[in-house]
Amino acid sequence: METAGSRIAALYAGDLGFAQIDKLRAERTGYPEVVYCAGKTIEQALNIITKMREDGAPVFATRANEELAEKLAVRFRETEYDALGRTLSIGEFCPEEKRTGLVVIATAGTSDLCAATEAARTAEFFGSRIKLIADIGVAGIHRLFSRLEDIRAARVVVACAGMEGALAGVLAGLVAVPVIALPTSVGYGASFGGVSALLGMLTSCAPGISVVNIDNGFCAGYQANLINQAGKIGE
Amino acid sequence: METAGSRIAALYAGDLGFAQIDKLRAERTGYPEVVYCAGKTIEQALNIITKMREDGAPVFATRANEELAEKLAVRFRETEYDALGRTLSIGEFCPEEKRTGLVVIATAGTSDLCAATEAARTAEFFGSRIKLIADIGVAGIHRLFSRLEDIRAARVVVACAGMEGALAGVLAGLVAVPVIALPTSVGYGASFGGVSALLGMLTSCAPGISVVNIDNGFCAGYQANLINQAGKIGE
Amino acid sequence: METAGSRIAALYAGDLGFAQIDKLRAERTGYPEVVYCAGKTIEQALNIITKMREDGAPVFATRANEELAEKLAVRFRETEYDALGRTLSIGEFCPEEKRTGLVVIATAGTSDLCAATEAARTAEFFGSRIKLIADIGVAGIHRLFSRLEDIRAARVVVACAGMEGALAGVLAGLVAVPVIALPTSVGYGASFGGVSALLGMLTSCAPGISVVNIDNGFCAGYQANLINQAGKIGE
Amino acid sequence: METAGSRIAALYAGDLGFAQIDKLRAERTGYPEVVYCAGKTIEQALNIITKMREDGAPVFATRANEELAEKLAVRFRETEYDALGRTLSIGEFCPEEKRTGLVVIATAGTSDLCAATEAARTAEFFGSRIKLIADIGVAGIHRLFSRLEDIRAARVVVACAGMEGALAGVLAGLVAVPVIALPTSVGYGASFGGVSALLGMLTSCAPGISVVNIDNGFCAGYQANLINQAGKIGE
Amino acid sequence: METAGSRIAALYAGDLGFAQIDKLRAERTGYPEVVYCAGKTIEQALNIITKMREDGAPVFATRANEELAEKLAVRFRETEYDALGRTLSIGEFCPEEKRTGLVVIATAGTSDLCAATEAARTAEFFGSRIKLIADIGVAGIHRLFSRLEDIRAARVVVACAGMEGALAGVLAGLVAVPVIALPTSVGYGASFGGVSALLGMLTSCAPGISVVNIDNGFCAGYQANLINQAGKIGE
Amino acid sequence: METAGSRIAALYAGDLGFAQIDKLRAERTGYPEVVYCAGKTIEQALNIITKMREDGAPVFATRANEELAEKLAVRFRETEYDALGRTLSIGEFCPEEKRTGLVVIATAGTSDLCAATEAARTAEFFGSRIKLIADIGVAGIHRLFSRLEDIRAARVVVACAGMEGALAGVLAGLVAVPVIALPTSVGYGASFGGVSALLGMLTSCAPGISVVNIDNGFCAGYQANLINQAGKIGE
Amino acid sequence: METAGSRIAALYAGDLGFAQIDKLRAERTGYPEVVYCAGKTIEQALNIITKMREDGAPVFATRANEELAEKLAVRFRETEYDALGRTLSIGEFCPEEKRTGLVVIATAGTSDLCAATEAARTAEFFGSRIKLIADIGVAGIHRLFSRLEDIRAARVVVACAGMEGALAGVLAGLVAVPVIALPTSVGYGASFGGVSALLGMLTSCAPGISVVNIDNGFCAGYQANLINQAGKIGE
Amino acid sequence: METAGSRIAALYAGDLGFAQIDKLRAERTGYPEVVYCAGKTIEQALNIITKMREDGAPVFATRANEELAEKLAVRFRETEYDALGRTLSIGEFCPEEKRTGLVVIATAGTSDLCAATEAARTAEFFGSRIKLIADIGVAGIHRLFSRLEDIRAARVVVACAGMEGALAGVLAGLVAVPVIALPTSVGYGASFGGVSALLGMLTSCAPGISVVNIDNGFCAGYQANLINQAGKIGE
């Protein structure tokens, strides 16, 4: 098997020694590889991104800090950096005018905006229109109701909340589309860095929710976009 | 200190060898001792309750099984047993006509009724009027709104829910009185026997909630009654 | 607010005392309410389902045992029961010929079939075509590759696995559609009743995964169907 | 439902883009919204508080740092900041002469004073008289007895303790009023940042205790005041 | 090293194939080996105990069930079995008249008596006089004070409690001798099978406490006896 | 890729619908597939094993119960069942006379013998000679020293222990070969079903230890045999 | 009760507002109160210690930092500070020549010396002779055997270890006196800040061990001294 | 026993007061002692290493920082320091030309290189040839297949991964040699500092895996080398 398998696979990877760029990922999954910058040195991230960009691919990176963004901006004028969401893009995968389908990203509080913004930038980059609605947590549930028409316009809803994470369950009972629950590490004490929100979202009695890792705005935005695009694929 | 302390204390306790009945508890706290039957043999529970009843005290017992209830009913005609809440009373601490102040006990689902009933029977025994409203969990939030007027008539609300426990937070944002959150072990998987509900209730962003142990309907009902009666004490 | 809110809400609910049937759920979310039978007595479940069926609604119930199924079959000839998935339906929400879009449900092992079957029955009931592919866990990864063409025909993939739950991540790297990860309690020791699978799925480095509660095949199937239908809604 | 609901709700919220001020909260619950400053930037907190204050509302904020307090003091002379409890108020909700009913806040040790002070400032702001009694933990139980008369004058007791949190249970056995247990993160090793105190308080065998999140002095003080005021509401 | 070490060690062990009896344990530590029956078949336990008894050693066994006790009683008339503590002895290590030094074993509730009795039988077997004082938990603290003179007569105190386990800390603040804390699995919900009691005892702010495993009455009684005898050894 | 990959893979698998037999596993890894019976119905296990045996493969199954063993013995005379280790074999992968290299399996106590026996039967089946040494836990360390010569004759040592699991670390400091640590669920209370043993083995300060899942005797025995055979492979 | 109780208790406490000095603790328990400096400001600690010293009491403080020590040294010449154990004393409770009975404090590694030194200073202050034996962990068990004669001279042994904490169990099998197990936070990964050592010590199969909180050298030393002195008290 | 045991043991240890160098470790286990620098002061580490080196032993140290490396380089010219793996060696235990048998160390991502490098340096020092293959995680499984021939050349494989840790299970299904799974703390949220990877590796359904502590590259490399050398020992 290795003969057949490895011959094919050799085509896929761009080997940098410390990293293997997954060049054919777009072919396999429809989307290019994304660079996760946490745990990489600035130099490693610079090298990976430069190599990808030189190969002509549009680049999207998460957990990028300002130092990296500044260094890349020198090399590539089209670098765009979102400090709140810590995302970075160079070039476009899907130009704004071609983005279709609305993803609504709702947050329970102001402090959830970091994760929510990462989700928003990700969904946009991969081709969705997005609308971010902040601070409509269930403690003042009328705030949520006042935005319900906006929310119901979405094909997918991302519910972003820390503490008890109840926003996801309440929203899922009010909309007809999938809800992606994005727990955040907002809170203290028995919030356990987002675990309580995660558990609340996993165990919600409302159907129509699936959950991503704590603070993983990228994954929420990516999945929301996949769902948003689902109508066009596989048939 | 032991001389003074122990002389006084000697008055308080009714020593059965394996149990010390706290006879003067009513004097100290305003309420008689309650018998927790779990972990006691039928014989131990029978002896304790018989002794208390023979001393003329009204008896309230929790986690009582049917066998115990039947044996007590033979001895004491006035025995009342609630199989759903597993509570048992012999005699009245506060006759129905003297009960004042409404405690509303709301449940997220039908399966939460065991714990909710334990809370209801407890609050009643100690002097509250109670109203139990079942199955108004947040996944279908209009069910909750349809009962809001009933709920707002309460001096204290007990919010009883398993799974993600979001009912407590939503209710606390809609009422002007204290909410006692009663997590239940309803659910499976990441519900962890009620831990997710407990954590969700503890970390709710809505103020005005305090929480009792998982499935501890007795404690919720007892505290709700204390709060309900708070206006009459201490001034 | 309660005046307006409660007047409207009064229309929604079918109050059985111990349960509130969410009659207008289909209007709000596009789908009828589902009966979760665990934690309900046979009598409660019978009453709820009978009431719903008498109102003309198609019924879908989960965690139903055989005793309930037999009693319902006496009343309603069209009762269908799946003993492996513990699901039960009476009447059709979406006839087989109208089901569109393929949901593939893949399991890592034979023991994951309970949860996977619950997912399959759910997705079918609500309108998806489904294909269940069993026992293609990553320990023998060629088994997965041999079914890749089948899997890539799906609009949504449900990856159902216990133990380390790695199937979800490997699949998500090979398909272009959303993967719903369904952890199961299969395994022992450090599997902790499905927690290890759950954590592995949440932390997978492959994008395109979102996760439901341990053994919650219903939620996985429901969400998969929502995604499958996403192309038709909200525009 | 959204038509009716959202029209009403639109009245409630003051939309700042990143935050929705809950202006009608006082109407719904009897108390104005409180600003939780953790996780917000200084600018966000400044904007929210300034907007609320300009609308004429008395402001109460928790987890406020000195930098925020200083900036607000420049804008609003009546700013009061408690560095130990990290609370901040601008204007009065309930003037000192109108505060009624005593809340006693007892701490097990000196290190518990941060959380206890947050509770004290909160209860005061919303209308309670308070008395803070420090360092009467159960390791030297005579210290507790020496203050028992003071404690018994309260309508509600807040028991604030880290480590094993036993103060709540001992107090609840000695008073006739509700005890709000406030676990703190004081301690190390198996204290697990307050988890041991939290668990001890939740599982106390003394009835009459309900518990708030670790270090959540605000919630303890808020609930204590609600209980203190319970006699005046709802009848 | 194995030559020297193994030659000596060969003397120590009585090899039964599936078990190695530690015959020289008394020589090394002053006390004979104890048989822990849980996880052993009746046959294994019978064989081990019979072999030990035939070698003339006094036998003490824990977690023994009635079936084993009855079979041993047939072989050895001097078999004594305590059904509550599940301990069994054959022959005496220290006759009653030679027992010196008082160990007090105090329990918080009636349900803690199983573990407490195991501790009592163990301490007695190895040479201590014991006094068991039941049901003096801190929720009714006067019960504890009424027995303080009895408790202060001890050389060592075993504090046996489930739920929040506060008895150990309160006692340690009132006596001048070591307290061995014995957490029990009494309780439910957030008691987590004794974990809350264990944590409370480990983190108590009172010095003079050390803790044994949950429900490990044997270990508590053994350690209490060692401490009780400490005055006679090692000088 | 699927074309090449799936064509090859098609050769590998024996599809039973509910299970895919990994027929070419021996080719890939040198060893045939093993049947894990837990979570499979008797019928499923029977079908899988019968299919494998009919294809001529030697069968090894774990977690097999007696009912399965009896049914298989009827079909295949050469069925061998070990009730203690719950393993079952039909046919030989490596006849006894060809087994080389000694694996020593040491247990801390008698109760660890279930897991240890599973390890022993596994290592034997795949080609190792084994020696099982029971009940040499560190509480009586001379018992371990008395067997040190036997232990040092091994190429690999499996250290099987519950409770604190210290046997692995002590052994690893005394031998020159790899130690496979096999934690067991023996113990109660803070043993947490083997978690304490697992953690102790993972964090041992002695180098030369690697760990398998709790009670996973199969995995320990399989790995021990792989290491034992390592000298013959890959060069 | 408060009348009698509080009158007596009033004698006990030295009220500093933020702290209650337990002046009669020596009378109740035989030992003066100890100051735990963590979580107190330098000023609070200074005030408490100065007040105690001015009342003539010998002072012992734990978790003291150098700044506090220097400030106290200015006021009280007899201040002694141990930077490794972070203990501080002013004046003597028990002069060196009156210390009797040997406490051996053994550590598994060099990194355990902080906790071990805290234990040593504590036991000394309260009247024990101590011997500290470092770095004799079980990975090289001959190091332990080479010090066995020293260890067996003790009346009590403190076994101080991080990681898997096996030292306690091995020692307890080799000595005839109580072992106090002191888990430390030494280690990483699955050591979980000392939890693995704590669990290993609690679940050790060797009798004669009791355990204190992670890194709680004070508690270990205090208990060891109590045990050491046990021969003199209570008869 | 202590006489014989301690006489022999006295030969083994080099006593530095705060540390006991295990000089005869090489004799007992075939390999010299390794210095673990974390938790030791620079001075302690310097003294231990200098003493060992002066005795002529080759030194290998882990978790060494640059300051230590620089100070040692002044004393010993042959000091070699690997900043990524934080390992340090002085002198050779096994010269490069004598190293035999290939250990492949594969990582899931770039961020896993710290732990992987520690493993590589360790295995090399003790006598193995090594090959490090980075960034072949299962999210892009073709990258793994493209290196399969390289991987299959190994006698032992170390699979190094954070997040869900699935690399170990997939590799074990593809190779015929033991896999040592090395979980890393790479990841966030529900990765819990490496716990999810650890659990995933422990519960993998692929046989032939054993696991070391999180980030413990040393232990993985040491065990891999032991296995690699297994063919030469014990027969």
Short mmCIF file of N, CA and C in Angstrom, two decimals, chain B residues 111-205:
data_model
loop_
_atom_site.label_atom_id
_atom_site.label_comp_id
_atom_site.label_asym_id
_atom_site.label_seq_id
_atom_site.Cartn_x
_atom_site.Cartn_y
_atom_site.Cartn_z
N SER B 111 -38.92 15.08 33.85
CA SER B 111 -38.05 14.22 34.65
C SER B 111 -37.51 14.92 35.89
N ASP B 112 -37.63 16.23 35.95
CA ASP B 112 -37.15 16.96 37.12
C ASP B 112 -38.17 16.95 38.25
N LEU B 113 -39.29 16.26 38.06
CA LEU B 113 -40.36 16.36 39.05
C LEU B 113 -40.04 15.71 40.40
N CYS B 114 -39.16 14.72 40.44
CA CYS B 114 -38.81 14.10 41.73
C CYS B 114 -38.19 15.14 42.66
N ALA B 115 -37.16 15.78 42.20
CA ALA B 115 -36.50 16.78 43.04
C ALA B 115 -37.45 17.94 43.34
N ALA B 116 -38.22 18.35 42.36
CA ALA B 116 -39.12 19.48 42.55
C ALA B 116 -40.18 19.16 43.59
N THR B 117 -40.66 17.94 43.58
CA THR B 117 -41.69 17.56 44.54
C THR B 117 -41.13 17.51 45.96
N GLU B 118 -39.90 17.03 46.10
CA GLU B 118 -39.26 17.05 47.42
C GLU B 118 -39.19 18.48 47.93
N ALA B 119 -38.83 19.40 47.04
CA ALA B 119 -38.78 20.82 47.43
C ALA B 119 -40.15 21.34 47.83
N ALA B 120 -41.16 20.97 47.06
CA ALA B 120 -42.51 21.46 47.32
C ALA B 120 -43.02 20.98 48.67
N ARG B 121 -42.86 19.67 48.93
CA ARG B 121 -43.35 19.12 50.20
C ARG B 121 -42.63 19.75 51.39
N THR B 122 -41.33 20.02 51.21
CA THR B 122 -40.56 20.61 52.30
C THR B 122 -41.03 22.03 52.60
N ALA B 123 -41.16 22.84 51.56
CA ALA B 123 -41.56 24.24 51.77
C ALA B 123 -42.95 24.31 52.40
N GLU B 124 -43.83 23.44 51.95
CA GLU B 124 -45.17 23.39 52.53
C GLU B 124 -45.14 23.03 54.01
N PHE B 125 -44.40 21.96 54.32
CA PHE B 125 -44.37 21.50 55.71
C PHE B 125 -43.97 22.63 56.66
N PHE B 126 -42.97 23.42 56.19
CA PHE B 126 -42.43 24.45 57.08
C PHE B 126 -43.19 25.77 57.01
N GLY B 127 -44.26 25.82 56.18
CA GLY B 127 -45.12 26.99 56.30
C GLY B 127 -45.36 27.84 55.07
N SER B 128 -44.95 27.38 53.88
CA SER B 128 -45.16 28.18 52.67
C SER B 128 -46.31 27.62 51.85
N ARG B 129 -46.99 28.51 51.14
CA ARG B 129 -47.86 28.05 50.09
C ARG B 129 -46.98 27.77 48.88
N ILE B 130 -47.31 26.76 48.07
CA ILE B 130 -46.44 26.45 46.94
C ILE B 130 -47.26 26.25 45.67
N LYS B 131 -46.61 26.54 44.55
CA LYS B 131 -47.20 26.25 43.24
C LYS B 131 -46.11 25.60 42.40
N LEU B 132 -46.41 24.44 41.83
CA LEU B 132 -45.42 23.72 41.04
C LEU B 132 -45.77 23.84 39.55
N ILE B 133 -44.87 24.36 38.77
CA ILE B 133 -45.10 24.56 37.33
C ILE B 133 -44.09 23.71 36.58
N ALA B 134 -44.57 22.70 35.84
CA ALA B 134 -43.66 21.72 35.25
C ALA B 134 -43.39 21.98 33.77
N ASP B 135 -42.18 21.59 33.34
CA ASP B 135 -41.86 21.44 31.92
C ASP B 135 -41.86 22.76 31.16
N ILE B 136 -41.17 23.75 31.69
CA ILE B 136 -41.10 25.03 30.99
C ILE B 136 -39.65 25.40 30.66
N GLY B 137 -38.87 24.38 30.27
CA GLY B 137 -37.45 24.59 29.98
C GLY B 137 -37.21 25.54 28.81
N VAL B 138 -35.99 26.06 28.71
CA VAL B 138 -35.69 27.15 27.80
C VAL B 138 -35.67 26.74 26.33
N ALA B 139 -35.65 25.44 26.02
CA ALA B 139 -35.64 25.05 24.61
C ALA B 139 -36.92 25.49 23.90
N GLY B 140 -38.00 25.68 24.66
CA GLY B 140 -39.24 26.21 24.07
C GLY B 140 -39.68 27.36 24.97
N ILE B 141 -39.03 28.47 24.81
CA ILE B 141 -39.05 29.51 25.85
C ILE B 141 -40.43 30.16 25.99
N HIS B 142 -41.27 30.03 24.96
CA HIS B 142 -42.62 30.58 25.06
C HIS B 142 -43.41 29.89 26.18
N ARG B 143 -43.10 28.61 26.45
CA ARG B 143 -43.79 27.92 27.54
C ARG B 143 -43.54 28.63 28.86
N LEU B 144 -42.30 29.12 29.02
CA LEU B 144 -41.95 29.87 30.22
C LEU B 144 -42.71 31.20 30.25
N PHE B 145 -42.76 31.89 29.11
CA PHE B 145 -43.43 33.20 29.09
C PHE B 145 -44.92 33.06 29.39
N SER B 146 -45.50 31.93 28.95
CA SER B 146 -46.94 31.77 29.16
C SER B 146 -47.28 31.62 30.64
N ARG B 147 -46.27 31.32 31.46
CA ARG B 147 -46.52 31.15 32.90
C ARG B 147 -45.91 32.27 33.73
N LEU B 148 -45.47 33.33 33.06
CA LEU B 148 -44.71 34.36 33.76
C LEU B 148 -45.53 35.07 34.83
N GLU B 149 -46.80 35.28 34.55
CA GLU B 149 -47.60 35.95 35.58
C GLU B 149 -47.70 35.10 36.84
N ASP B 150 -47.91 33.82 36.67
CA ASP B 150 -47.92 32.91 37.83
C ASP B 150 -46.60 32.98 38.60
N ILE B 151 -45.52 32.97 37.84
CA ILE B 151 -44.20 32.95 38.48
C ILE B 151 -43.94 34.25 39.23
N ARG B 152 -44.35 35.35 38.64
CA ARG B 152 -44.08 36.65 39.28
C ARG B 152 -44.91 36.88 40.54
N ALA B 153 -45.86 36.03 40.82
CA ALA B 153 -46.62 36.15 42.06
C ALA B 153 -45.85 35.61 43.26
N ALA B 154 -44.70 34.98 43.00
CA ALA B 154 -43.98 34.31 44.09
C ALA B 154 -43.10 35.28 44.86
N ARG B 155 -42.84 34.93 46.12
CA ARG B 155 -41.83 35.62 46.92
C ARG B 155 -40.44 35.01 46.68
N VAL B 156 -40.42 33.77 46.31
CA VAL B 156 -39.17 33.05 46.01
C VAL B 156 -39.50 32.09 44.88
N VAL B 157 -38.53 31.89 43.98
CA VAL B 157 -38.71 30.93 42.91
C VAL B 157 -37.64 29.84 43.04
N VAL B 158 -38.07 28.58 42.96
CA VAL B 158 -37.11 27.49 42.87
C VAL B 158 -37.08 27.05 41.41
N ALA B 159 -35.88 27.11 40.79
CA ALA B 159 -35.73 26.71 39.39
C ALA B 159 -35.04 25.36 39.35
N CYS B 160 -35.75 24.36 38.91
CA CYS B 160 -35.30 22.97 39.00
C CYS B 160 -35.03 22.44 37.59
N ALA B 161 -33.76 22.12 37.30
CA ALA B 161 -33.42 21.69 35.94
C ALA B 161 -32.19 20.82 35.94
N GLY B 162 -32.16 19.86 35.01
CA GLY B 162 -30.97 19.06 34.78
C GLY B 162 -30.26 19.56 33.53
N MET B 163 -29.57 18.66 32.83
CA MET B 163 -28.87 19.00 31.60
C MET B 163 -28.06 20.30 31.77
N GLU B 164 -28.34 21.36 30.97
CA GLU B 164 -27.52 22.57 31.09
C GLU B 164 -28.03 23.54 32.15
N GLY B 165 -29.17 23.28 32.75
CA GLY B 165 -29.62 24.08 33.88
C GLY B 165 -29.92 25.53 33.58
N ALA B 166 -30.22 25.87 32.33
CA ALA B 166 -30.32 27.27 31.95
C ALA B 166 -31.58 27.94 32.48
N LEU B 167 -32.54 27.16 32.95
CA LEU B 167 -33.79 27.75 33.42
C LEU B 167 -33.56 28.79 34.52
N ALA B 168 -32.62 28.50 35.41
CA ALA B 168 -32.39 29.40 36.54
C ALA B 168 -31.99 30.80 36.07
N GLY B 169 -31.04 30.86 35.14
CA GLY B 169 -30.57 32.15 34.68
C GLY B 169 -31.63 32.94 33.93
N VAL B 170 -32.38 32.25 33.11
CA VAL B 170 -33.42 32.95 32.36
C VAL B 170 -34.49 33.49 33.32
N LEU B 171 -34.90 32.67 34.27
CA LEU B 171 -35.90 33.13 35.25
C LEU B 171 -35.38 34.31 36.07
N ALA B 172 -34.14 34.22 36.52
CA ALA B 172 -33.61 35.29 37.37
C ALA B 172 -33.59 36.63 36.65
N GLY B 173 -33.51 36.60 35.33
CA GLY B 173 -33.56 37.85 34.57
C GLY B 173 -34.97 38.39 34.40
N LEU B 174 -35.96 37.63 34.82
CA LEU B 174 -37.35 38.03 34.58
C LEU B 174 -38.15 38.29 35.85
N VAL B 175 -37.57 37.98 37.01
CA VAL B 175 -38.33 38.19 38.24
C VAL B 175 -37.57 39.11 39.19
N ALA B 176 -38.28 39.61 40.19
CA ALA B 176 -37.70 40.56 41.12
C ALA B 176 -37.40 39.93 42.48
N VAL B 177 -37.46 38.61 42.56
CA VAL B 177 -37.27 37.94 43.85
C VAL B 177 -36.13 36.93 43.74
N PRO B 178 -35.66 36.42 44.89
CA PRO B 178 -34.55 35.45 44.84
C PRO B 178 -34.95 34.18 44.12
N VAL B 179 -34.00 33.65 43.35
CA VAL B 179 -34.17 32.35 42.69
C VAL B 179 -33.24 31.34 43.36
N ILE B 180 -33.82 30.24 43.82
CA ILE B 180 -33.00 29.13 44.34
C ILE B 180 -32.89 28.12 43.20
N ALA B 181 -31.66 27.87 42.78
CA ALA B 181 -31.44 26.96 41.66
C ALA B 181 -31.22 25.55 42.19
N LEU B 182 -31.97 24.63 41.66
CA LEU B 182 -31.92 23.23 42.10
C LEU B 182 -31.52 22.36 40.91
N PRO B 183 -30.23 22.05 40.79
CA PRO B 183 -29.79 21.20 39.67
C PRO B 183 -30.22 19.75 39.89
N THR B 184 -30.59 19.07 38.82
CA THR B 184 -30.96 17.65 38.96
C THR B 184 -30.03 16.78 38.13
N SER B 185 -30.05 15.50 38.44
CA SER B 185 -29.18 14.56 37.74
C SER B 185 -29.80 14.08 36.43
N VAL B 186 -30.83 14.74 35.97
CA VAL B 186 -31.45 14.38 34.70
C VAL B 186 -30.48 14.66 33.54
N GLY B 187 -30.36 13.71 32.63
CA GLY B 187 -29.45 13.86 31.51
C GLY B 187 -28.46 12.71 31.48
N TYR B 188 -27.58 12.71 30.49
CA TYR B 188 -26.59 11.63 30.38
C TYR B 188 -25.32 12.20 29.76
N GLY B 189 -24.34 11.37 29.56
CA GLY B 189 -23.10 11.80 28.94
C GLY B 189 -22.49 12.96 29.69
N ALA B 190 -22.26 14.06 29.00
CA ALA B 190 -21.61 15.22 29.59
C ALA B 190 -22.46 15.93 30.63
N SER B 191 -23.62 15.42 30.96
CA SER B 191 -24.38 15.95 32.10
C SER B 191 -23.71 15.56 33.41
N PHE B 192 -22.96 14.48 33.39
CA PHE B 192 -22.19 14.02 34.55
C PHE B 192 -23.03 14.01 35.81
N GLY B 193 -24.21 13.43 35.71
CA GLY B 193 -25.03 13.26 36.91
C GLY B 193 -25.46 14.56 37.55
N GLY B 194 -25.58 15.60 36.78
CA GLY B 194 -26.06 16.87 37.33
C GLY B 194 -24.98 17.93 37.46
N VAL B 195 -23.73 17.55 37.24
CA VAL B 195 -22.64 18.51 37.41
C VAL B 195 -22.75 19.66 36.41
N SER B 196 -23.12 19.37 35.16
CA SER B 196 -23.23 20.45 34.17
C SER B 196 -24.32 21.43 34.57
N ALA B 197 -25.44 20.93 35.05
CA ALA B 197 -26.50 21.83 35.50
C ALA B 197 -26.02 22.66 36.68
N LEU B 198 -25.35 22.01 37.60
CA LEU B 198 -24.82 22.71 38.79
C LEU B 198 -23.87 23.83 38.37
N LEU B 199 -22.93 23.52 37.48
CA LEU B 199 -21.96 24.53 37.05
C LEU B 199 -22.65 25.66 36.30
N GLY B 200 -23.59 25.31 35.45
CA GLY B 200 -24.31 26.34 34.71
C GLY B 200 -25.04 27.29 35.64
N MET B 201 -25.64 26.74 36.69
CA MET B 201 -26.37 27.58 37.63
C MET B 201 -25.43 28.45 38.45
N LEU B 202 -24.30 27.90 38.84
CA LEU B 202 -23.33 28.67 39.63
C LEU B 202 -22.73 29.82 38.83
N THR B 203 -22.56 29.61 37.53
CA THR B 203 -21.85 30.61 36.73
C THR B 203 -22.79 31.49 35.93
N SER B 204 -24.07 31.39 36.18
CA SER B 204 -25.03 32.20 35.43
C SER B 204 -24.69 33.68 35.54
N CYS B 205 -24.83 34.38 34.44
CA CYS B 205 -24.54 35.82 34.47
C CYS B 205 -25.71 36.62 35.03
#
